[in-house]
PDB file of C-alpha atoms in Angstrom:
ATOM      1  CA  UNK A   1      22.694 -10.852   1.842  1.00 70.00           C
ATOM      2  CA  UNK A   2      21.617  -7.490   2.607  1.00 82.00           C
ATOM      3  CA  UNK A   3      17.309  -7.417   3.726  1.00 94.00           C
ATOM      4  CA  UNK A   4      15.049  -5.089   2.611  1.00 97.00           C
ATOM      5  CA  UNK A   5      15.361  -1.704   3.372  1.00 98.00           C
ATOM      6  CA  UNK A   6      12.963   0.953   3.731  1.00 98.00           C
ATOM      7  CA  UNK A   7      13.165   5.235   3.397  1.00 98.00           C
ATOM      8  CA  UNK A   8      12.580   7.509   5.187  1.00 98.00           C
ATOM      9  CA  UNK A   9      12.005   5.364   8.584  1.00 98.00           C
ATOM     10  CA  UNK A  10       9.916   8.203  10.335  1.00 98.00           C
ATOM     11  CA  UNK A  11       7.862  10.938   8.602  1.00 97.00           C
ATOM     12  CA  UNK A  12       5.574  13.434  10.311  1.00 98.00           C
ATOM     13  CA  UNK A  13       3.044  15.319   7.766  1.00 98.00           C
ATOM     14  CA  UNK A  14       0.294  17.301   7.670  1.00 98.00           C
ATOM     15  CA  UNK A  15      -3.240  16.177   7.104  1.00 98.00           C
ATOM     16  CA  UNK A  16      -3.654  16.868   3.038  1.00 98.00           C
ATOM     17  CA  UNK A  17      -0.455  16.639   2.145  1.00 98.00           C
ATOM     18  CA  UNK A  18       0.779  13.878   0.241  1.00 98.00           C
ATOM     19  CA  UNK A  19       3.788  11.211   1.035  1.00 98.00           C
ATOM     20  CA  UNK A  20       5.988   8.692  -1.040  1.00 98.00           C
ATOM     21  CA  UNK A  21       7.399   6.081   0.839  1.00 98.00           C
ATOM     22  CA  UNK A  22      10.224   3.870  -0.594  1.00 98.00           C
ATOM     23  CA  UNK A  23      11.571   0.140  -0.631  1.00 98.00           C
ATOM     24  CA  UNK A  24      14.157  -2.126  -1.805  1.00 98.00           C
ATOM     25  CA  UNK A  25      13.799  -5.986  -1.973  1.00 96.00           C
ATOM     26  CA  UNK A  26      16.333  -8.465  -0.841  1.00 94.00           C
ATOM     27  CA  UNK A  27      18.322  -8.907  -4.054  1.00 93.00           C
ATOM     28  CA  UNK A  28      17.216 -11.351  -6.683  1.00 89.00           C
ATOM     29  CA  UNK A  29      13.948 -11.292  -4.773  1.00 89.00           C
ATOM     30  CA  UNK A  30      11.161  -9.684  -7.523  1.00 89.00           C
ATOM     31  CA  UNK A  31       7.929  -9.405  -5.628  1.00 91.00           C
ATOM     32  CA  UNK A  32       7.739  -6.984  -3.302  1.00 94.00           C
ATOM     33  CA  UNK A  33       4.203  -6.165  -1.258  1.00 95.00           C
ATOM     34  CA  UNK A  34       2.876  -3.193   1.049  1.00 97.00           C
ATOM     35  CA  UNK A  35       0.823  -3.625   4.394  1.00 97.00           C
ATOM     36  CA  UNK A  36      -0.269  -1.493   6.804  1.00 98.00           C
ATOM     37  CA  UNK A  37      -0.054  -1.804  10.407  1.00 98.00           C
ATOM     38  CA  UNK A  38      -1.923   0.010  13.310  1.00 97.00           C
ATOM     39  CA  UNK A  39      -2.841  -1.281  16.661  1.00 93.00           C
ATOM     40  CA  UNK A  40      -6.346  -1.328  16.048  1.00 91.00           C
ATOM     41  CA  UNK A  41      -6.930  -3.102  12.303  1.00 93.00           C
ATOM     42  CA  UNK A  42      -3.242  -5.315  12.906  1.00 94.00           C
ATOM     43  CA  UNK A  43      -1.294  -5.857   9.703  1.00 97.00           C
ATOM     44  CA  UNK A  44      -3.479  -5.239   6.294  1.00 96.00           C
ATOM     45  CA  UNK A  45      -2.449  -5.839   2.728  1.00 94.00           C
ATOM     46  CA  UNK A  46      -2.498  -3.124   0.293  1.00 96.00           C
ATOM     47  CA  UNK A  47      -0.877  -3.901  -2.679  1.00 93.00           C
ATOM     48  CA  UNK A  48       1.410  -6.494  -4.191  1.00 92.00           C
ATOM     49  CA  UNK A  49       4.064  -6.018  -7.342  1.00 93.00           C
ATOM     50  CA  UNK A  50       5.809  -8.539  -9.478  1.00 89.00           C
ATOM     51  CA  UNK A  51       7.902  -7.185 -12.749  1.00 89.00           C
ATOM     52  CA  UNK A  52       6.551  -3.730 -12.246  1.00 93.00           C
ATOM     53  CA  UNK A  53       2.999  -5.153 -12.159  1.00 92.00           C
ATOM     54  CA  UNK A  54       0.131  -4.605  -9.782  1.00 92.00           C
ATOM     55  CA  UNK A  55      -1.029  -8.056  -8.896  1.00 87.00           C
ATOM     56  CA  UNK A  56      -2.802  -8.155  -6.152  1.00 87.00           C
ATOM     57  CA  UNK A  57      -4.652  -5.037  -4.382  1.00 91.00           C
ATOM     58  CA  UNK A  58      -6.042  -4.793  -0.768  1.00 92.00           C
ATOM     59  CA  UNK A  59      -8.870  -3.139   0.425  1.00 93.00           C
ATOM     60  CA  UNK A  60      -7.981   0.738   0.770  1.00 97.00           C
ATOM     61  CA  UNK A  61      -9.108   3.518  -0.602  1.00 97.00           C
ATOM     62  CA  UNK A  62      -7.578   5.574  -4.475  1.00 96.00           C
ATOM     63  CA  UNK A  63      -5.724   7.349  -2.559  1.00 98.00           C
ATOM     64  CA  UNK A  64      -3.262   4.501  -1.987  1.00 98.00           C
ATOM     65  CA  UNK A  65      -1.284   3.972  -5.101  1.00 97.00           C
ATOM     66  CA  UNK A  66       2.091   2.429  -6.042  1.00 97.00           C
ATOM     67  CA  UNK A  67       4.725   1.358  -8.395  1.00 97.00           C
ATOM     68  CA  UNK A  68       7.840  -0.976  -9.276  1.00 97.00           C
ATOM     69  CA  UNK A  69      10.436   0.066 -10.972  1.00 97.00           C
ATOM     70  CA  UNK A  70      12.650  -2.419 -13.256  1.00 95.00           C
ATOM     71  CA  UNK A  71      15.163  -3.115 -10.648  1.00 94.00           C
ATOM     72  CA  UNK A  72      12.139  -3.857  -8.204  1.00 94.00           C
ATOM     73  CA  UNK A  73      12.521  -1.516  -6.013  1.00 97.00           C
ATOM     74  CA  UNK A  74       9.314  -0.052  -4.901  1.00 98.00           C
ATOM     75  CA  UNK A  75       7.201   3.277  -3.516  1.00 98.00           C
ATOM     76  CA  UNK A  76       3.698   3.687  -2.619  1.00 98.00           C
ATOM     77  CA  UNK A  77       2.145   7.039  -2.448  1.00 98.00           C
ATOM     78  CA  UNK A  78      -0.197   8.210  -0.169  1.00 98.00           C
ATOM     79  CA  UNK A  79      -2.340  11.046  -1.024  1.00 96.00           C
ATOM     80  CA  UNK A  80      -4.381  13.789   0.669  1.00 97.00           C
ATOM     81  CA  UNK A  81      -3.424  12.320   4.069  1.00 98.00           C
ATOM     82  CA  UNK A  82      -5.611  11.564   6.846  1.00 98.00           C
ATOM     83  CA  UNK A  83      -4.829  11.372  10.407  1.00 98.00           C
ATOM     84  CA  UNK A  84      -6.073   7.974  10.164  1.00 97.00           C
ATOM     85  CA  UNK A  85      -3.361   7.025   7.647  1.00 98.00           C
ATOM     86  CA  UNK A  86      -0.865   7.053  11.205  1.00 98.00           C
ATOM     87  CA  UNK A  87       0.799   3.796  11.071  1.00 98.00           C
ATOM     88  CA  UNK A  88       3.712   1.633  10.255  1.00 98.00           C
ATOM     89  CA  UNK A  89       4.350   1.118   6.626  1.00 98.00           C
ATOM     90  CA  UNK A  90       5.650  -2.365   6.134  1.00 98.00           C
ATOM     91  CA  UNK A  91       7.262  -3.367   2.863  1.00 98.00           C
ATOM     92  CA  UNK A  92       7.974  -7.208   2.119  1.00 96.00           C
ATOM     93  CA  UNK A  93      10.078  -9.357  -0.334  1.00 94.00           C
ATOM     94  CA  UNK A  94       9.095 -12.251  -1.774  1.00 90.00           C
ATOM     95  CA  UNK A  95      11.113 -15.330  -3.314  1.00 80.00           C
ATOM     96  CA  UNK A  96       9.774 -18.525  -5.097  1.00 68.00           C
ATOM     97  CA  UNK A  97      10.788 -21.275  -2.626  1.00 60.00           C
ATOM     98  CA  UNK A  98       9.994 -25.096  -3.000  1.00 55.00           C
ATOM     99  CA  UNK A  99       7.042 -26.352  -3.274  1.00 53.00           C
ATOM    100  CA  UNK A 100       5.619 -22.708  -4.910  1.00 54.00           C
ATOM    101  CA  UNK A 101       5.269 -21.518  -1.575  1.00 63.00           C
ATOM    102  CA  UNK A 102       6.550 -17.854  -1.009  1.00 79.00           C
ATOM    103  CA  UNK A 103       7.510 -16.483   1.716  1.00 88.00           C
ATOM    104  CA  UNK A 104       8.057 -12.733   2.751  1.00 92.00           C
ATOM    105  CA  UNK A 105      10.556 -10.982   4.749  1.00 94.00           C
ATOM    106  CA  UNK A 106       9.719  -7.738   6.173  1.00 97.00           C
ATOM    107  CA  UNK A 107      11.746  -4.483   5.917  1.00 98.00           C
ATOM    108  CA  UNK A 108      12.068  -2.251   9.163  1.00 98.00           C
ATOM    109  CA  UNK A 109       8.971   0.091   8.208  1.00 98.00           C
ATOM    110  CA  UNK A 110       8.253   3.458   7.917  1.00 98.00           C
ATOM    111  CA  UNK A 111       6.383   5.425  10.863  1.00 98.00           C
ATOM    112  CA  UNK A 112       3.969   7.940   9.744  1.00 98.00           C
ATOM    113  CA  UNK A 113       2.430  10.515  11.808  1.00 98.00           C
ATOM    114  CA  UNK A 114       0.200  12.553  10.255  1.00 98.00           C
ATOM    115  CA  UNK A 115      -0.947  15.442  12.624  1.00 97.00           C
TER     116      UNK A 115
ATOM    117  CA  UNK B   1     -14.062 -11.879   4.298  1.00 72.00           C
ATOM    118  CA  UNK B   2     -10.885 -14.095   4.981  1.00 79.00           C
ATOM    119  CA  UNK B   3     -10.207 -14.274   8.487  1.00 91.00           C
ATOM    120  CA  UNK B   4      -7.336 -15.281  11.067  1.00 95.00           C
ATOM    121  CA  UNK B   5      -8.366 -15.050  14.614  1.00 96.00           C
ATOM    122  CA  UNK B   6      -5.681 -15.594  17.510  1.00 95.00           C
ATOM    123  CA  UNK B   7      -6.353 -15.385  21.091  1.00 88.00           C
ATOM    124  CA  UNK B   8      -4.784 -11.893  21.829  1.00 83.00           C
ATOM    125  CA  UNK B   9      -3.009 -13.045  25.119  1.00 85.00           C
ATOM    126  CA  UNK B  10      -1.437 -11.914  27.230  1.00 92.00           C
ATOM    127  CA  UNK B  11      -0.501 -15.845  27.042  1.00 96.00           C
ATOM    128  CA  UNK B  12       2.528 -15.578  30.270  1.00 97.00           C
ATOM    129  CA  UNK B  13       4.544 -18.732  30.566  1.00 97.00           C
ATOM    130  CA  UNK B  14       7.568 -19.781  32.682  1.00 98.00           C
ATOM    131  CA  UNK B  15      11.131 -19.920  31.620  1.00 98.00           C
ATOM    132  CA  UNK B  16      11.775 -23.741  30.346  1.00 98.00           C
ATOM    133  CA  UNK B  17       8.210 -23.960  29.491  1.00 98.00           C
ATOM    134  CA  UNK B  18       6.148 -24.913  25.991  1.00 98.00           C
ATOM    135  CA  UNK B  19       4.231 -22.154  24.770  1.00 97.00           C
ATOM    136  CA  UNK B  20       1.513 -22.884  22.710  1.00 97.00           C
ATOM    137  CA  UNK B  21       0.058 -20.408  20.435  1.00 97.00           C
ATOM    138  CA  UNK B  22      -2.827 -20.897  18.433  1.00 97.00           C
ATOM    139  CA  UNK B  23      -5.053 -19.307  14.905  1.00 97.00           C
ATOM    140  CA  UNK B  24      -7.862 -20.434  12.617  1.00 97.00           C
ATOM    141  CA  UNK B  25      -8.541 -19.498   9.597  1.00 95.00           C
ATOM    142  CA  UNK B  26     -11.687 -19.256   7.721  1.00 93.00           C
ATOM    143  CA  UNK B  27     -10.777 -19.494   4.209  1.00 87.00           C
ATOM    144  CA  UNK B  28     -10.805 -23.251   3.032  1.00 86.00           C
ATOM    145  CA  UNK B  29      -8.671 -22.986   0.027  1.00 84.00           C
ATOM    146  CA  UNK B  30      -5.248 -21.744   1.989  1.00 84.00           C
ATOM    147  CA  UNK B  31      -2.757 -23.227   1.285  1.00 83.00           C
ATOM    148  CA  UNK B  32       0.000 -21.273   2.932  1.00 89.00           C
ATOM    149  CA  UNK B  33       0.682 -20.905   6.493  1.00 93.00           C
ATOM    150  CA  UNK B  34       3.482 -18.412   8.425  1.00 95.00           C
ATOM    151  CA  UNK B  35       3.989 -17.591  11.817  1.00 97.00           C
ATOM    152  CA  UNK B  36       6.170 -14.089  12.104  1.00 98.00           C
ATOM    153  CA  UNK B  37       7.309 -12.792  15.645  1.00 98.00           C
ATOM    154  CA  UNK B  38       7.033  -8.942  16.130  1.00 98.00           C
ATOM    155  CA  UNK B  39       8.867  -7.580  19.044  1.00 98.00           C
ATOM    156  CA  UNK B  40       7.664  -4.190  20.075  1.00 95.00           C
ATOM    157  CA  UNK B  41       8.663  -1.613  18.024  1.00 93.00           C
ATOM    158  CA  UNK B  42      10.209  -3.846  15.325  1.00 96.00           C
ATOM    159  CA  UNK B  43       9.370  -5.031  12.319  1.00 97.00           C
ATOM    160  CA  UNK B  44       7.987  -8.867  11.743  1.00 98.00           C
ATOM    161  CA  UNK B  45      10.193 -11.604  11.519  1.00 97.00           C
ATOM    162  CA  UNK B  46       9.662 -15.153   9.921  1.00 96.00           C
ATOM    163  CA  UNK B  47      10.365 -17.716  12.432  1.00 96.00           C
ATOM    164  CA  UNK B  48       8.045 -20.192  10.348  1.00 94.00           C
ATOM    165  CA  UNK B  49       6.516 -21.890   7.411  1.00 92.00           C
ATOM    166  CA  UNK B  50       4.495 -24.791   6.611  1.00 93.00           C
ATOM    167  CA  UNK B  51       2.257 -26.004   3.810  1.00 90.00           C
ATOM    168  CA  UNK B  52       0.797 -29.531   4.442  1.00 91.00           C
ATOM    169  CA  UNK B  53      -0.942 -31.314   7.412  1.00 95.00           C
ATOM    170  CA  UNK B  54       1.192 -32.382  10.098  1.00 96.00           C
ATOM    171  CA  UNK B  55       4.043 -30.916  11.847  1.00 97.00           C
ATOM    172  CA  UNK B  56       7.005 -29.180  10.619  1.00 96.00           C
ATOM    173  CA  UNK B  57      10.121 -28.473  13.709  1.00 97.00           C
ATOM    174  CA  UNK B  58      13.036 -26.268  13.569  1.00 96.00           C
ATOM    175  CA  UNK B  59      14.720 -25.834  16.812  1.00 97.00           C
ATOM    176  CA  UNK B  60      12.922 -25.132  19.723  1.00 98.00           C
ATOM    177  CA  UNK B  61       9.668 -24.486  17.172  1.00 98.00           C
ATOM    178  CA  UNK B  62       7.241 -26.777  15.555  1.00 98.00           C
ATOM    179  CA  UNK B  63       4.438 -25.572  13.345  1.00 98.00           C
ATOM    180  CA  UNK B  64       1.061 -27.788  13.495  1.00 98.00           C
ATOM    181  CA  UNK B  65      -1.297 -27.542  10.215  1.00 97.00           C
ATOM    182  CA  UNK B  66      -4.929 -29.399  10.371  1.00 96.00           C
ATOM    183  CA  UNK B  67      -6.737 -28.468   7.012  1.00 94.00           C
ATOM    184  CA  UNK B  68      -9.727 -29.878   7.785  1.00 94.00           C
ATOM    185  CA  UNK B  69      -9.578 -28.239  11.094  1.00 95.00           C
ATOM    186  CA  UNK B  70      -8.680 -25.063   9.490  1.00 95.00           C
ATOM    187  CA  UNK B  71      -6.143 -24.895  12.567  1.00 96.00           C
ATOM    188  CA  UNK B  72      -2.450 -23.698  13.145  1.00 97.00           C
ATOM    189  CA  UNK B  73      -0.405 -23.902  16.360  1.00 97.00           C
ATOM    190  CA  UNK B  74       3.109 -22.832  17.058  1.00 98.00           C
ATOM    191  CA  UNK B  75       5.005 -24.656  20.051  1.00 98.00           C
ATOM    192  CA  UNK B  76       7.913 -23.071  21.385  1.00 98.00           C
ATOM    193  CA  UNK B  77      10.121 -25.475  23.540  1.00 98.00           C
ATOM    194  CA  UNK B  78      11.925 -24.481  26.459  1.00 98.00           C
ATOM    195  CA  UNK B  79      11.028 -21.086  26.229  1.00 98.00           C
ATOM    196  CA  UNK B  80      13.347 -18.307  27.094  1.00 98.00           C
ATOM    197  CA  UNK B  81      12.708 -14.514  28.083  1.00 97.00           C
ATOM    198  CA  UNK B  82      13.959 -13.508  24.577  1.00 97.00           C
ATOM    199  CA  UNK B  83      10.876 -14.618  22.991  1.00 98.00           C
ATOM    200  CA  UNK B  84       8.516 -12.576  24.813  1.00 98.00           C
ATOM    201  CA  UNK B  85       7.033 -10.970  21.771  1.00 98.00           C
ATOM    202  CA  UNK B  86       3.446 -10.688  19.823  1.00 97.00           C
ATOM    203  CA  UNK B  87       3.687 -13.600  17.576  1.00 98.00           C
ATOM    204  CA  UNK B  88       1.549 -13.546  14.221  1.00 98.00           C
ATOM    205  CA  UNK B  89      -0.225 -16.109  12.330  1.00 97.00           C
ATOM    206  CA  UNK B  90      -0.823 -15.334   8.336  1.00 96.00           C
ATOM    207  CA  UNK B  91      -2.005 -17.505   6.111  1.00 93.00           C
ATOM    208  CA  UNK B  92      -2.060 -16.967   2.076  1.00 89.00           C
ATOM    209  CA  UNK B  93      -4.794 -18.402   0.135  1.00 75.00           C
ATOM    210  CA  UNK B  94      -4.790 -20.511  -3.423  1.00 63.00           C
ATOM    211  CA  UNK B  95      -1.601 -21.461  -5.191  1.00 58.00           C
ATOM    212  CA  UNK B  96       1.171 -18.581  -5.928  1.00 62.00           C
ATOM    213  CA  UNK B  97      -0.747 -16.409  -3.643  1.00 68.00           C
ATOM    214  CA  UNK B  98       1.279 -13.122  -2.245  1.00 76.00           C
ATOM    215  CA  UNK B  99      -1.604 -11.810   0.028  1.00 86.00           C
ATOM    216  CA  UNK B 100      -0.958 -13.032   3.369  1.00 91.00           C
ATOM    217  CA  UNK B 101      -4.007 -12.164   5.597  1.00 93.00           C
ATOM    218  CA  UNK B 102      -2.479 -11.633   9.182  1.00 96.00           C
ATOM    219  CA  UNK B 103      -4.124 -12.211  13.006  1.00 96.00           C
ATOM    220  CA  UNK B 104      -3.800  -9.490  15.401  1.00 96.00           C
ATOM    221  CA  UNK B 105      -1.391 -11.623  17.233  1.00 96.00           C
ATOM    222  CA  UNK B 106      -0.813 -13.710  20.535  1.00 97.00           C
ATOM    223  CA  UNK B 107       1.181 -11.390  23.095  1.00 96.00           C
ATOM    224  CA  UNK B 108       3.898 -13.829  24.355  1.00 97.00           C
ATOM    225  CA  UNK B 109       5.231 -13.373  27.920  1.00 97.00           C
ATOM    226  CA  UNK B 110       8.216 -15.722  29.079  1.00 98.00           C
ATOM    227  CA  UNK B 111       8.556 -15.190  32.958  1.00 97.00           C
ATOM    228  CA  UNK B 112      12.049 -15.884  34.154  1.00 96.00           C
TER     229      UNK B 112
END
């Protein structure tokens, strides 16, 4: 079974610009969730979809927004970019295992620079 | 304010040794407990799950879980140079929760 993938892998942007970052689930899998990760605040959530519904929202600013589209695939958007919006973009896919545990698997992320 | 705290390391063991990493959590009604290994550069990897009080072994890992502690360990036996890594503890509160609420990670060196 293929794992999630993520696009682009790097990205280098402006401050103000904006950026859409995308990622695909492991098949069959239909949650699919967002974090953040920079050396100094580790791995935060942002933002959790399920059937192309927000359920679950971290602690970031508007300017964070996403979507899921009916095949689950996902993109998050980042606008007016700031340079402390540099990080690694991790997307993960969820399953409902036993017990109604889930547990997520982690594309290969997407490394923003923004200068 | 749900928190995991992990001693940040560098925890440096010798090859053939146990490596024990440990994380507490502050939020009493988790239920849901993951340990992920990050090597640098890489994304994180699930190495381990566990959901009730005890232990739970695969391999050369076992996952410990004390609720009323609020405490999770990770043993690795026999430990080999390949799993020097940052290892991370998450943990995902009340039932059918997605959030998972990571630690900054335990730095992992396996000396050979």
């Amino acid at each position: 079974k293929a794992g999630v993938t993520q696009t682009p892998r790097y990205l280098i942007k402006t401050r103000g610009q904006q950026v859409t970052l995308s990622c695909s689930p492991i098949s069959g899998h239909r949650s699919v969730s967002w974090y953040q990760q920079t050396p100094g605040q580790g791995l935060q959530f942002l933002f959790e979809y399920f059937s192309e519904t927000q359920r679950n929202k971290g602690n970031f600013p508007g300017r964070f927004s996403g979507r899921q589209f009916s095949n689950s695939r996902s993109e998050m958007n980042v606008s007016t970019l700031e340079l402390g919006d540099s990080a690694l973009y991790l997307c993960a896919s969820s399953h409902l295992t036993s017990g109604a545990s889930y547990e997520q698997y982690f594309g290969p992320g997407t490394r923003l620079t923004v200068t | 304010q749900k928190e995991v705290e992990q001693n940040s390391g560098p925890l440096s063991v010798p090859e053939g040794a146990i490596a024990s990493l440990n994380c507490t959590y502050s939020d009493r009604v988790s239920q849901s407990f993951f340990w992920y290994r990050q090597y640098s550069g890489k994304s994180p990897e699930l190495i381990m799950s566990i959901y009730s009080n005890g232990d739970k072994e695969d391999g050369r890992f076992t996952a410990q879980l004390n609720k009323a502690s609020q405490y999770v360990s990770l043993l690795i036996r026999d430990s080999q140079p390949s799993d020097s890594a940052t290892y991370l503890c998450a943990v995902a509160s009340g039932a059918g929760s997605y959030q998972l609420t990571f630690g900054k990670g335990t730095k992992l060196s396996v000396i050979p």
